Amino acid sequence: MAQERRRILIRGTGTVGYEFIRRLCLFTASGHPYFDWEEIIFDKRSPFEKNVPKIKQLQELIKEGVRPRLCTRKERVEEFKQIGLQPTYTLEEALERADVVFDATPSGGENKRLYETYAGDGRVFIAEGSEFKKKKQFGDIFVSGVNERAVLDNLQRGGQFFVVGSCNTHAIARNVLLIKKAFPSLPQEEIRIEATVLRRSDDPNKEQTTTSFSFSRFDEEYVEEGSYHAYNVLAAFRSVGDEGIKLRVTVAKLADPFMHCLLWKVTLPTRIPDARERFMEAVIADPFCSRTGYRQANIVYWESKEVKRFDVAPWLLRDRCYSHTIVCLPTVGTRVSDGKTVLEYCTFTPQDSNVILSNLEMACMAKNPDAFSTEEFHNLVAPLLEPREI
């Protein structure tokens, strides 16, 4: 039986880290046993005055129950005090206290050597995003809705290092699931799925550093997969014995701050007249998939944050789109080529938020893998996924 873990340290307060801490605190205040954390600690590296209101807002978020506690490096403690922030712990003390360490910084993979020195007593370490590659793997990949069973099995066997897949890894995996659900009777090894990821350049709240369109160079490490995105998705499916998926993903970067966009081409092994209708049924039925009639990334970005819901408990208040993918309805179409139906469409990735629920799920699994139920967790967060029309 795996041990229960009660203290969590989250490193990084950026686009993903901040919202993860905020949402974790809100759920902890709900009193649900999945979230009965004894202590939530967050690490802030640099004492910038511009971040003070944001950090104070985070610290004052919870009026009752567990409040997040700030930590930083020992040599930075006095600098934080000078701008009105009082760290509770040094980073070293926080690492000693935490049972679960969640690294949402860009350098999560590089921190593995540090974490290995704290790996005693069954601690669990989780990195975020692109820290799962053929030549550099922080730990086992997790993609919500795909391989909870494999991750729980690993945790129960004493596994300690994991990676939550990136925003586009989740988006790609969700679309693979849509295609599997739409065409369950077709041999999946005969379905060819191809996608091109048009990545946004920078977060909207950051200085824009990319000024032109650029292709990713050919990577000999991913000759078959096209990119690490496809490698991550395939690894997640393979961890639960799903070996037959044919997927290739290529990547380009746009000088655009709004949303990642994906162009899809799905070649089916035979002619299927109602392929579009089957796909649309799968889109409508999937709770982690939103849909939109808008075609412009800036409008979808804005509208996805405007779809709010307030008729729920405070920890379920929705202020952004938590879906894994947003299907652009006007782009969905089919054609016939060499006797095969080709399904083509486009999607948007709500990258600021589509991994937040996966982070929460991974934290809950790490906290007590023996008591965790995927179905119960998904039912718990379901109100955050509605409505799904943007």
mmCIF file of C-alpha atoms in Angstrom:
data_model
loop_
_atom_site.group_PDB
_atom_site.id
_atom_site.type_symbol
_atom_site.label_atom_id
_atom_site.label_comp_id
_atom_site.label_asym_id
_atom_site.label_seq_id
_atom_site.Cartn_x
_atom_site.Cartn_y
_atom_site.Cartn_z
ATOM 1 C CA MET A 1 0.000 0.000 0.000
ATOM 2 C CA ALA A 2 1.364 3.421 -1.000
ATOM 3 C CA GLN A 3 1.769 6.131 1.628
ATOM 4 C CA GLU A 4 -0.446 9.224 1.825
ATOM 5 C CA ARG A 5 1.329 12.502 1.194
ATOM 6 C CA ARG A 6 0.076 15.715 2.806
ATOM 7 C CA ARG A 7 2.525 18.537 1.943
ATOM 8 C CA ILE A 8 3.035 19.903 -1.571
ATOM 9 C CA LEU A 9 5.605 22.357 -2.942
ATOM 10 C CA ILE A 10 4.898 24.070 -6.270
ATOM 11 C CA ARG A 11 7.837 25.739 -7.964
ATOM 12 C CA GLY A 12 7.097 28.531 -10.424
ATOM 13 C CA THR A 13 4.385 31.193 -10.477
ATOM 14 C CA GLY A 14 4.147 31.756 -14.223
ATOM 15 C CA THR A 15 1.250 31.230 -16.604
ATOM 16 C CA VAL A 16 0.615 27.659 -15.459
ATOM 17 C CA GLY A 17 2.132 27.664 -11.971
ATOM 18 C CA TYR A 18 0.130 30.596 -10.617
ATOM 19 C CA GLU A 19 -3.243 29.262 -11.759
ATOM 20 C CA PHE A 20 -2.363 25.771 -10.512
ATOM 21 C CA ILE A 21 -1.579 27.129 -7.022
ATOM 22 C CA ARG A 22 -4.738 29.248 -6.998
ATOM 23 C CA ARG A 23 -6.995 26.413 -8.108
ATOM 24 C CA LEU A 24 -5.343 23.935 -5.702
ATOM 25 C CA CYS A 25 -5.993 26.316 -2.789
ATOM 26 C CA LEU A 26 -9.625 26.773 -3.814
ATOM 27 C CA PHE A 27 -10.208 23.027 -3.973
ATOM 28 C CA THR A 28 -8.417 22.527 -0.654
ATOM 29 C CA ALA A 29 -10.903 24.919 0.931
ATOM 30 C CA SER A 30 -13.728 22.705 -0.389
ATOM 31 C CA GLY A 31 -12.979 20.039 2.210
ATOM 32 C CA HIS A 32 -12.969 17.207 -0.328
ATOM 33 C CA PRO A 33 -10.694 14.353 0.867
ATOM 34 C CA TYR A 34 -8.727 14.417 -2.382
ATOM 35 C CA PHE A 35 -7.596 17.921 -1.415
ATOM 36 C CA ASP A 36 -7.041 17.726 2.349
ATOM 37 C CA TRP A 37 -3.501 19.053 2.077
ATOM 38 C CA GLU A 38 -1.834 19.857 5.357
ATOM 39 C CA GLU A 39 0.445 22.436 3.746
ATOM 40 C CA ILE A 40 0.770 24.130 0.357
ATOM 41 C CA ILE A 41 4.101 25.870 -0.327
ATOM 42 C CA PHE A 42 5.071 27.812 -3.431
ATOM 43 C CA ASP A 43 8.519 28.866 -4.561
ATOM 44 C CA LYS A 44 9.259 32.312 -5.992
ATOM 45 C CA ARG A 45 12.760 32.820 -7.307
ATOM 46 C CA SER A 46 13.092 36.550 -8.001
ATOM 47 C CA PRO A 47 11.853 39.407 -5.750
ATOM 48 C CA PHE A 48 10.363 41.724 -8.376
ATOM 49 C CA GLU A 49 8.188 44.536 -7.017
ATOM 50 C CA LYS A 50 5.840 44.193 -9.999
ATOM 51 C CA ASN A 51 4.911 40.703 -8.726
ATOM 52 C CA VAL A 52 4.024 41.797 -5.175
ATOM 53 C CA PRO A 53 0.255 42.353 -5.782
ATOM 54 C CA LYS A 54 -0.007 38.994 -7.533
ATOM 55 C CA ILE A 55 1.767 37.123 -4.713
ATOM 56 C CA LYS A 56 -0.212 38.888 -1.978
ATOM 57 C CA GLN A 57 -3.441 38.075 -3.794
ATOM 58 C CA LEU A 58 -2.392 34.430 -3.812
ATOM 59 C CA GLN A 59 -1.522 34.464 -0.097
ATOM 60 C CA GLU A 60 -4.821 36.136 0.827
ATOM 61 C CA LEU A 61 -6.917 33.877 -1.379
ATOM 62 C CA ILE A 62 -7.851 31.448 1.368
ATOM 63 C CA LYS A 63 -9.464 33.042 4.403
ATOM 64 C CA GLU A 64 -9.954 29.695 6.119
ATOM 65 C CA GLY A 65 -8.087 26.425 5.818
ATOM 66 C CA VAL A 66 -4.716 26.016 4.124
ATOM 67 C CA ARG A 67 -3.060 29.207 2.915
ATOM 68 C CA PRO A 68 -0.147 28.947 0.461
ATOM 69 C CA ARG A 69 3.220 29.681 2.065
ATOM 70 C CA LEU A 70 6.042 31.408 0.219
ATOM 71 C CA CYS A 71 9.566 30.030 0.042
ATOM 72 C CA THR A 72 12.692 31.225 -1.759
ATOM 73 C CA ARG A 73 16.428 30.708 -1.774
ATOM 74 C CA LYS A 74 18.211 31.483 1.456
ATOM 75 C CA GLU A 75 20.210 34.319 -0.081
ATOM 76 C CA ARG A 76 17.024 36.003 -1.378
ATOM 77 C CA VAL A 77 15.010 36.059 1.870
ATOM 78 C CA GLU A 78 16.051 39.592 2.858
ATOM 79 C CA GLU A 79 15.340 40.915 -0.643
ATOM 80 C CA PHE A 80 11.781 39.581 -0.412
ATOM 81 C CA LYS A 81 11.340 41.220 2.996
ATOM 82 C CA GLN A 82 12.410 44.561 1.514
ATOM 83 C CA ILE A 83 9.485 44.484 -0.933
ATOM 84 C CA GLY A 84 6.978 43.488 1.743
ATOM 85 C CA LEU A 85 6.892 39.713 1.292
ATOM 86 C CA GLN A 86 7.784 37.401 4.177
ATOM 87 C CA PRO A 87 8.962 33.927 3.094
ATOM 88 C CA THR A 88 7.923 31.169 5.491
ATOM 89 C CA TYR A 89 10.703 28.811 4.430
ATOM 90 C CA THR A 90 13.898 28.738 2.450
ATOM 91 C CA LEU A 91 13.761 26.539 -0.652
ATOM 92 C CA GLU A 92 15.923 23.954 1.076
ATOM 93 C CA GLU A 93 13.544 23.798 4.051
ATOM 94 C CA ALA A 94 10.549 23.506 1.736
ATOM 95 C CA LEU A 95 12.142 20.615 -0.166
ATOM 96 C CA GLU A 96 12.749 18.851 3.144
ATOM 97 C CA ARG A 97 9.125 19.349 4.233
ATOM 98 C CA ALA A 98 7.298 18.527 1.005
ATOM 99 C CA ASP A 99 6.014 15.035 0.168
ATOM 100 C CA VAL A 100 5.094 16.119 -3.388
ATOM 101 C CA VAL A 101 7.183 18.574 -5.426
ATOM 102 C CA PHE A 102 5.631 20.028 -8.573
ATOM 103 C CA ASP A 103 8.043 21.889 -10.864
ATOM 104 C CA ALA A 104 6.228 24.301 -13.205
ATOM 105 C CA THR A 105 9.400 26.186 -14.164
ATOM 106 C CA PRO A 106 11.025 26.096 -17.635
ATOM 107 C CA SER A 107 14.032 24.275 -16.122
ATOM 108 C CA GLY A 108 12.171 21.406 -14.502
ATOM 109 C CA GLY A 109 14.199 18.741 -16.284
ATOM 110 C CA GLU A 110 17.480 20.341 -15.248
ATOM 111 C CA ASN A 111 16.377 20.236 -11.604
ATOM 112 C CA LYS A 112 16.106 16.444 -11.507
ATOM 113 C CA ARG A 113 19.621 16.038 -10.122
ATOM 114 C CA LEU A 114 18.685 18.321 -7.220
ATOM 115 C CA TYR A 115 15.481 16.397 -6.552
ATOM 116 C CA GLU A 116 17.305 13.079 -6.530
ATOM 117 C CA THR A 117 19.096 14.226 -3.380
ATOM 118 C CA TYR A 118 15.686 14.593 -1.687
ATOM 119 C CA ALA A 119 14.183 11.397 -3.101
ATOM 120 C CA GLY A 120 14.156 9.506 0.200
ATOM 121 C CA ASP A 121 11.002 8.822 2.212
ATOM 122 C CA GLY A 122 8.897 8.187 -0.896
ATOM 123 C CA ARG A 123 8.670 11.777 -2.127
ATOM 124 C CA VAL A 124 7.111 12.298 -5.570
ATOM 125 C CA PHE A 125 8.514 14.807 -8.081
ATOM 126 C CA ILE A 126 6.487 16.069 -11.036
ATOM 127 C CA ALA A 127 7.695 18.237 -13.923
ATOM 128 C CA GLU A 128 5.586 20.186 -16.360
ATOM 129 C CA GLY A 129 5.446 20.260 -20.137
ATOM 130 C CA SER A 130 8.273 19.269 -22.445
ATOM 131 C CA GLU A 131 10.487 17.384 -19.973
ATOM 132 C CA PHE A 132 9.798 13.989 -21.574
ATOM 133 C CA LYS A 133 12.029 13.332 -24.575
ATOM 134 C CA LYS A 134 13.887 10.357 -25.943
ATOM 135 C CA LYS A 135 17.278 11.518 -24.675
ATOM 136 C CA LYS A 136 16.109 13.423 -21.592
ATOM 137 C CA GLN A 137 13.291 12.026 -19.509
ATOM 138 C CA PHE A 138 12.457 13.525 -16.149
ATOM 139 C CA GLY A 139 10.001 10.713 -15.442
ATOM 140 C CA ASP A 140 6.988 8.814 -16.757
ATOM 141 C CA ILE A 141 4.517 10.791 -18.881
ATOM 142 C CA PHE A 142 0.960 11.545 -17.719
ATOM 143 C CA VAL A 143 -1.822 12.696 -20.050
ATOM 144 C CA SER A 144 -5.265 13.048 -18.504
ATOM 145 C CA GLY A 145 -7.862 10.740 -19.987
ATOM 146 C CA VAL A 146 -5.233 8.432 -21.478
ATOM 147 C CA ASN A 147 -3.030 6.725 -18.899
ATOM 148 C CA GLU A 148 -4.238 7.283 -15.336
ATOM 149 C CA ARG A 149 -4.125 3.524 -14.808
ATOM 150 C CA ALA A 150 -0.423 3.307 -15.707
ATOM 151 C CA VAL A 151 0.499 6.277 -13.472
ATOM 152 C CA LEU A 152 -1.450 4.911 -10.495
ATOM 153 C CA ASP A 153 0.190 1.507 -10.926
ATOM 154 C CA ASN A 154 3.602 3.167 -10.993
ATOM 155 C CA LEU A 155 2.865 5.221 -7.880
ATOM 156 C CA GLN A 156 1.661 2.132 -6.027
ATOM 157 C CA ARG A 157 4.925 0.390 -6.943
ATOM 158 C CA GLY A 158 6.929 3.290 -5.505
ATOM 159 C CA GLY A 159 7.507 5.422 -8.630
ATOM 160 C CA GLN A 160 8.766 8.915 -7.826
ATOM 161 C CA PHE A 161 9.370 10.912 -11.041
ATOM 162 C CA PHE A 162 6.592 11.953 -13.442
ATOM 163 C CA VAL A 163 5.876 14.495 -16.176
ATOM 164 C CA VAL A 164 2.502 16.087 -16.928
ATOM 165 C CA GLY A 165 2.276 16.405 -20.705
ATOM 166 C CA SER A 166 2.363 19.862 -22.271
ATOM 167 C CA CYS A 167 -0.658 21.821 -23.479
ATOM 168 C CA ASN A 168 -0.236 20.620 -27.060
ATOM 169 C CA THR A 169 0.465 17.046 -25.922
ATOM 170 C CA HIS A 170 -2.937 17.120 -24.193
ATOM 171 C CA ALA A 171 -4.599 18.690 -27.229
ATOM 172 C CA ILE A 172 -3.132 16.098 -29.599
ATOM 173 C CA ALA A 173 -4.011 13.195 -27.303
ATOM 174 C CA ARG A 174 -7.598 14.425 -26.956
ATOM 175 C CA ASN A 175 -7.973 14.565 -30.736
ATOM 176 C CA VAL A 176 -6.573 11.056 -31.065
ATOM 177 C CA LEU A 177 -9.228 9.962 -28.552
ATOM 178 C CA LEU A 178 -11.908 11.742 -30.597
ATOM 179 C CA ILE A 179 -10.857 9.857 -33.725
ATOM 180 C CA LYS A 180 -10.768 6.527 -31.854
ATOM 181 C CA LYS A 181 -14.278 7.167 -30.515
ATOM 182 C CA ALA A 182 -15.631 8.305 -33.888
ATOM 183 C CA PHE A 183 -14.365 5.237 -35.752
ATOM 184 C CA PRO A 184 -14.161 2.405 -33.194
ATOM 185 C CA SER A 185 -14.691 -0.379 -35.732
ATOM 186 C CA LEU A 186 -11.760 0.640 -37.948
ATOM 187 C CA PRO A 187 -8.329 -0.954 -37.271
ATOM 188 C CA GLN A 188 -6.454 1.966 -35.724
ATOM 189 C CA GLU A 189 -3.164 0.863 -37.260
ATOM 190 C CA GLU A 190 -4.793 1.620 -40.635
ATOM 191 C CA ILE A 191 -5.830 5.163 -39.649
ATOM 192 C CA ARG A 192 -3.130 7.725 -40.419
ATOM 193 C CA ILE A 193 -3.266 10.828 -38.204
ATOM 194 C CA GLU A 194 -1.164 13.829 -39.187
ATOM 195 C CA ALA A 195 -1.073 17.221 -37.479
ATOM 196 C CA THR A 196 0.843 20.461 -37.796
ATOM 197 C CA VAL A 197 1.186 22.526 -34.641
ATOM 198 C CA LEU A 198 1.306 26.274 -35.260
ATOM 199 C CA ARG A 199 2.742 27.391 -31.943
ATOM 200 C CA ARG A 200 2.236 30.875 -30.605
ATOM 201 C CA SER A 201 5.516 32.655 -29.928
ATOM 202 C CA ASP A 202 5.130 34.098 -26.436
ATOM 203 C CA ASP A 203 2.599 34.357 -23.623
ATOM 204 C CA PRO A 204 0.272 37.388 -23.996
ATOM 205 C CA ASN A 205 1.565 38.823 -20.706
ATOM 206 C CA LYS A 206 5.234 38.626 -21.779
ATOM 207 C CA GLU A 207 7.366 40.819 -23.983
ATOM 208 C CA GLN A 208 7.128 39.560 -27.561
ATOM 209 C CA THR A 209 10.496 38.219 -28.718
ATOM 210 C CA THR A 210 9.474 36.463 -31.945
ATOM 211 C CA THR A 211 8.925 38.699 -34.957
ATOM 212 C CA SER A 212 8.630 36.241 -37.833
ATOM 213 C CA PHE A 213 7.284 32.826 -38.839
ATOM 214 C CA SER A 214 9.699 29.920 -38.441
ATOM 215 C CA PHE A 215 9.659 26.173 -39.150
ATOM 216 C CA SER A 216 11.121 23.646 -36.749
ATOM 217 C CA ARG A 217 14.230 21.992 -38.164
ATOM 218 C CA PHE A 218 14.175 18.319 -39.121
ATOM 219 C CA ASP A 219 14.953 16.340 -35.981
ATOM 220 C CA GLU A 220 16.662 12.992 -36.533
ATOM 221 C CA GLU A 221 15.635 11.989 -33.014
ATOM 222 C CA TYR A 222 11.982 11.945 -34.125
ATOM 223 C CA VAL A 223 12.135 10.712 -37.725
ATOM 224 C CA GLU A 224 8.961 8.652 -37.376
ATOM 225 C CA GLU A 225 7.010 10.856 -34.955
ATOM 226 C CA GLY A 226 7.971 14.249 -36.426
ATOM 227 C CA SER A 227 8.352 15.909 -33.012
ATOM 228 C CA TYR A 228 8.483 15.204 -29.297
ATOM 229 C CA HIS A 229 4.764 16.086 -29.104
ATOM 230 C CA ALA A 230 3.818 12.931 -31.005
ATOM 231 C CA TYR A 231 6.419 10.922 -29.088
ATOM 232 C CA ASN A 232 4.856 12.030 -25.782
ATOM 233 C CA VAL A 233 1.317 11.175 -26.915
ATOM 234 C CA LEU A 234 2.342 7.761 -28.229
ATOM 235 C CA ALA A 235 4.272 7.023 -25.014
ATOM 236 C CA ALA A 236 1.173 7.791 -22.944
ATOM 237 C CA PHE A 237 -1.003 5.451 -25.011
ATOM 238 C CA ARG A 238 1.654 2.726 -25.051
ATOM 239 C CA SER A 239 1.890 2.826 -21.257
ATOM 240 C CA VAL A 240 -1.622 1.327 -21.172
ATOM 241 C CA GLY A 241 -0.960 -1.173 -23.958
ATOM 242 C CA ASP A 242 -2.353 0.885 -26.859
ATOM 243 C CA GLU A 243 0.335 0.254 -29.474
ATOM 244 C CA GLY A 244 -1.315 0.657 -32.863
ATOM 245 C CA ILE A 245 -1.753 4.420 -33.283
ATOM 246 C CA LYS A 246 -0.196 5.932 -36.413
ATOM 247 C CA LEU A 247 0.575 9.568 -35.557
ATOM 248 C CA ARG A 248 2.968 12.161 -36.938
ATOM 249 C CA VAL A 249 3.173 15.784 -35.777
ATOM 250 C CA THR A 250 5.253 18.626 -37.214
ATOM 251 C CA VAL A 251 5.704 22.067 -35.692
ATOM 252 C CA ALA A 252 6.079 25.704 -36.751
ATOM 253 C CA LYS A 253 6.148 28.919 -34.722
ATOM 254 C CA LEU A 254 4.068 32.043 -35.392
ATOM 255 C CA ALA A 255 4.788 35.615 -34.317
ATOM 256 C CA ASP A 256 1.462 35.598 -32.480
ATOM 257 C CA PRO A 257 0.739 35.805 -28.720
ATOM 258 C CA PHE A 258 -2.755 34.318 -28.632
ATOM 259 C CA MET A 259 -3.240 30.573 -29.124
ATOM 260 C CA HIS A 260 -1.561 27.478 -30.494
ATOM 261 C CA CYS A 261 -3.457 26.165 -33.545
ATOM 262 C CA LEU A 262 -3.377 22.663 -35.026
ATOM 263 C CA LEU A 263 -4.118 21.588 -38.596
ATOM 264 C CA TRP A 264 -5.390 17.999 -38.831
ATOM 265 C CA LYS A 265 -5.427 15.451 -41.644
ATOM 266 C CA VAL A 266 -6.886 12.035 -40.801
ATOM 267 C CA THR A 267 -6.770 9.412 -43.543
ATOM 268 C CA LEU A 268 -9.232 6.583 -42.993
ATOM 269 C CA PRO A 269 -8.567 3.170 -44.609
ATOM 270 C CA THR A 270 -11.819 3.108 -46.590
ATOM 271 C CA ARG A 271 -14.586 5.340 -47.869
ATOM 272 C CA ILE A 272 -16.972 6.446 -45.087
ATOM 273 C CA PRO A 273 -19.766 8.760 -46.319
ATOM 274 C CA ASP A 274 -20.814 9.889 -42.834
ATOM 275 C CA ALA A 275 -17.301 10.409 -41.458
ATOM 276 C CA ARG A 276 -17.928 14.080 -40.664
ATOM 277 C CA GLU A 277 -21.126 13.290 -38.785
ATOM 278 C CA ARG A 278 -19.413 10.550 -36.758
ATOM 279 C CA PHE A 279 -16.577 12.898 -35.855
ATOM 280 C CA MET A 280 -18.972 15.663 -34.806
ATOM 281 C CA GLU A 281 -20.878 13.245 -32.570
ATOM 282 C CA ALA A 282 -17.610 12.392 -30.825
ATOM 283 C CA VAL A 283 -16.768 16.103 -30.403
ATOM 284 C CA ILE A 284 -20.138 16.883 -28.819
ATOM 285 C CA ALA A 285 -19.996 13.859 -26.506
ATOM 286 C CA ASP A 286 -16.482 14.472 -25.146
ATOM 287 C CA PRO A 287 -16.517 16.545 -21.903
ATOM 288 C CA PHE A 288 -12.892 17.643 -22.418
ATOM 289 C CA CYS A 289 -13.555 19.029 -25.912
ATOM 290 C CA SER A 290 -14.986 22.480 -26.652
ATOM 291 C CA ARG A 291 -16.133 23.811 -30.009
ATOM 292 C CA THR A 292 -16.348 27.207 -31.652
ATOM 293 C CA GLY A 293 -17.700 28.887 -34.764
ATOM 294 C CA TYR A 294 -14.946 31.518 -34.674
ATOM 295 C CA ARG A 295 -11.904 31.113 -36.931
ATOM 296 C CA GLN A 296 -9.616 33.870 -35.600
ATOM 297 C CA ALA A 297 -7.184 32.982 -32.791
ATOM 298 C CA ASN A 298 -7.477 36.355 -31.053
ATOM 299 C CA ILE A 299 -11.281 36.100 -30.895
ATOM 300 C CA VAL A 300 -11.227 32.516 -29.640
ATOM 301 C CA TYR A 301 -8.601 33.498 -27.053
ATOM 302 C CA TRP A 302 -10.812 36.331 -25.804
ATOM 303 C CA GLU A 303 -14.093 34.441 -25.917
ATOM 304 C CA SER A 304 -12.642 31.384 -24.172
ATOM 305 C CA LYS A 305 -11.952 33.590 -21.155
ATOM 306 C CA GLU A 306 -15.380 35.211 -21.357
ATOM 307 C CA VAL A 307 -17.304 31.934 -21.043
ATOM 308 C CA LYS A 308 -17.818 32.098 -17.284
ATOM 309 C CA ARG A 309 -19.992 30.232 -14.807
ATOM 310 C CA PHE A 310 -20.949 31.497 -11.367
ATOM 311 C CA ASP A 311 -23.820 29.204 -10.304
ATOM 312 C CA VAL A 312 -21.454 26.810 -8.545
ATOM 313 C CA ALA A 313 -19.374 26.536 -5.349
ATOM 314 C CA PRO A 314 -16.418 28.979 -5.068
ATOM 315 C CA TRP A 315 -13.817 26.320 -5.926
ATOM 316 C CA LEU A 316 -15.714 25.553 -9.148
ATOM 317 C CA LEU A 317 -16.029 29.147 -10.387
ATOM 318 C CA ARG A 318 -14.982 29.136 -14.037
ATOM 319 C CA ASP A 319 -12.952 32.019 -15.421
ATOM 320 C CA ARG A 320 -11.287 30.355 -18.410
ATOM 321 C CA CYS A 321 -11.563 27.365 -20.755
ATOM 322 C CA TYR A 322 -10.221 24.176 -19.171
ATOM 323 C CA SER A 323 -10.930 21.951 -22.192
ATOM 324 C CA HIS A 324 -8.007 20.062 -23.721
ATOM 325 C CA THR A 325 -8.880 21.217 -27.248
ATOM 326 C CA ILE A 326 -11.283 23.542 -29.097
ATOM 327 C CA VAL A 327 -12.560 22.266 -32.453
ATOM 328 C CA CYS A 328 -13.125 24.971 -35.061
ATOM 329 C CA LEU A 329 -16.442 23.856 -36.559
ATOM 330 C CA PRO A 330 -16.315 25.773 -39.895
ATOM 331 C CA THR A 331 -13.091 23.931 -40.803
ATOM 332 C CA VAL A 332 -14.383 20.358 -40.400
ATOM 333 C CA GLY A 333 -14.780 18.604 -43.729
ATOM 334 C CA THR A 334 -14.098 15.408 -45.662
ATOM 335 C CA ARG A 335 -12.958 14.422 -49.137
ATOM 336 C CA VAL A 336 -12.192 11.196 -50.948
ATOM 337 C CA SER A 337 -8.679 10.397 -52.185
ATOM 338 C CA ASP A 338 -7.728 7.069 -53.787
ATOM 339 C CA GLY A 339 -10.862 5.472 -52.406
ATOM 340 C CA LYS A 340 -10.135 6.615 -48.832
ATOM 341 C CA THR A 341 -11.983 9.236 -46.810
ATOM 342 C CA VAL A 342 -9.780 12.086 -45.577
ATOM 343 C CA LEU A 343 -11.056 14.082 -42.602
ATOM 344 C CA GLU A 344 -9.561 17.564 -42.256
ATOM 345 C CA TYR A 345 -10.134 20.213 -39.612
ATOM 346 C CA CYS A 346 -8.451 22.739 -37.315
ATOM 347 C CA THR A 347 -8.317 23.139 -33.545
ATOM 348 C CA PHE A 348 -7.194 25.717 -31.004
ATOM 349 C CA THR A 349 -5.274 24.841 -27.839
ATOM 350 C CA PRO A 350 -6.299 26.771 -24.670
ATOM 351 C CA GLN A 351 -2.685 26.646 -23.514
ATOM 352 C CA ASP A 352 -3.079 28.878 -20.456
ATOM 353 C CA SER A 353 -5.395 26.400 -18.797
ATOM 354 C CA ASN A 354 -5.858 23.029 -20.516
ATOM 355 C CA VAL A 355 -3.284 21.309 -18.283
ATOM 356 C CA ILE A 356 -4.468 22.840 -14.993
ATOM 357 C CA LEU A 357 -6.970 20.068 -14.243
ATOM 358 C CA SER A 358 -4.327 17.499 -15.231
ATOM 359 C CA ASN A 359 -1.929 19.071 -12.732
ATOM 360 C CA LEU A 360 -4.614 18.828 -10.065
ATOM 361 C CA GLU A 361 -5.310 15.218 -11.028
ATOM 362 C CA MET A 362 -1.626 14.291 -10.912
ATOM 363 C CA ALA A 363 -1.268 15.950 -7.498
ATOM 364 C CA CYS A 364 -4.273 14.004 -6.174
ATOM 365 C CA MET A 365 -2.926 10.727 -7.550
ATOM 366 C CA ALA A 366 0.460 11.380 -5.946
ATOM 367 C CA LYS A 367 -1.181 12.333 -2.656
ATOM 368 C CA ASN A 368 -2.976 9.014 -2.166
ATOM 369 C CA PRO A 369 -2.883 6.632 -5.153
ATOM 370 C CA ASP A 370 -4.679 3.853 -3.273
ATOM 371 C CA ALA A 371 -7.784 5.994 -2.647
ATOM 372 C CA PHE A 372 -7.900 7.761 -6.027
ATOM 373 C CA SER A 373 -10.678 7.197 -8.573
ATOM 374 C CA THR A 374 -10.347 8.724 -12.049
ATOM 375 C CA GLU A 375 -14.106 8.711 -12.553
ATOM 376 C CA GLU A 376 -14.734 10.416 -9.213
ATOM 377 C CA PHE A 377 -12.112 13.097 -9.927
ATOM 378 C CA HIS A 378 -13.504 13.831 -13.389
ATOM 379 C CA ASN A 379 -17.019 14.106 -11.946
ATOM 380 C CA LEU A 380 -15.679 16.468 -9.277
ATOM 381 C CA VAL A 381 -14.165 18.914 -11.792
ATOM 382 C CA ALA A 382 -16.882 18.493 -14.452
ATOM 383 C CA PRO A 383 -18.554 21.884 -13.710
ATOM 384 C CA LEU A 384 -15.309 23.615 -14.728
ATOM 385 C CA LEU A 385 -15.650 22.138 -18.225
ATOM 386 C CA GLU A 386 -19.098 23.598 -18.930
ATOM 387 C CA PRO A 387 -20.310 25.264 -21.051
ATOM 388 C CA ARG A 388 -18.275 23.971 -24.001
ATOM 389 C CA GLU A 389 -19.555 26.287 -26.752
ATOM 390 C CA ILE A 390 -17.291 29.272 -27.388
#
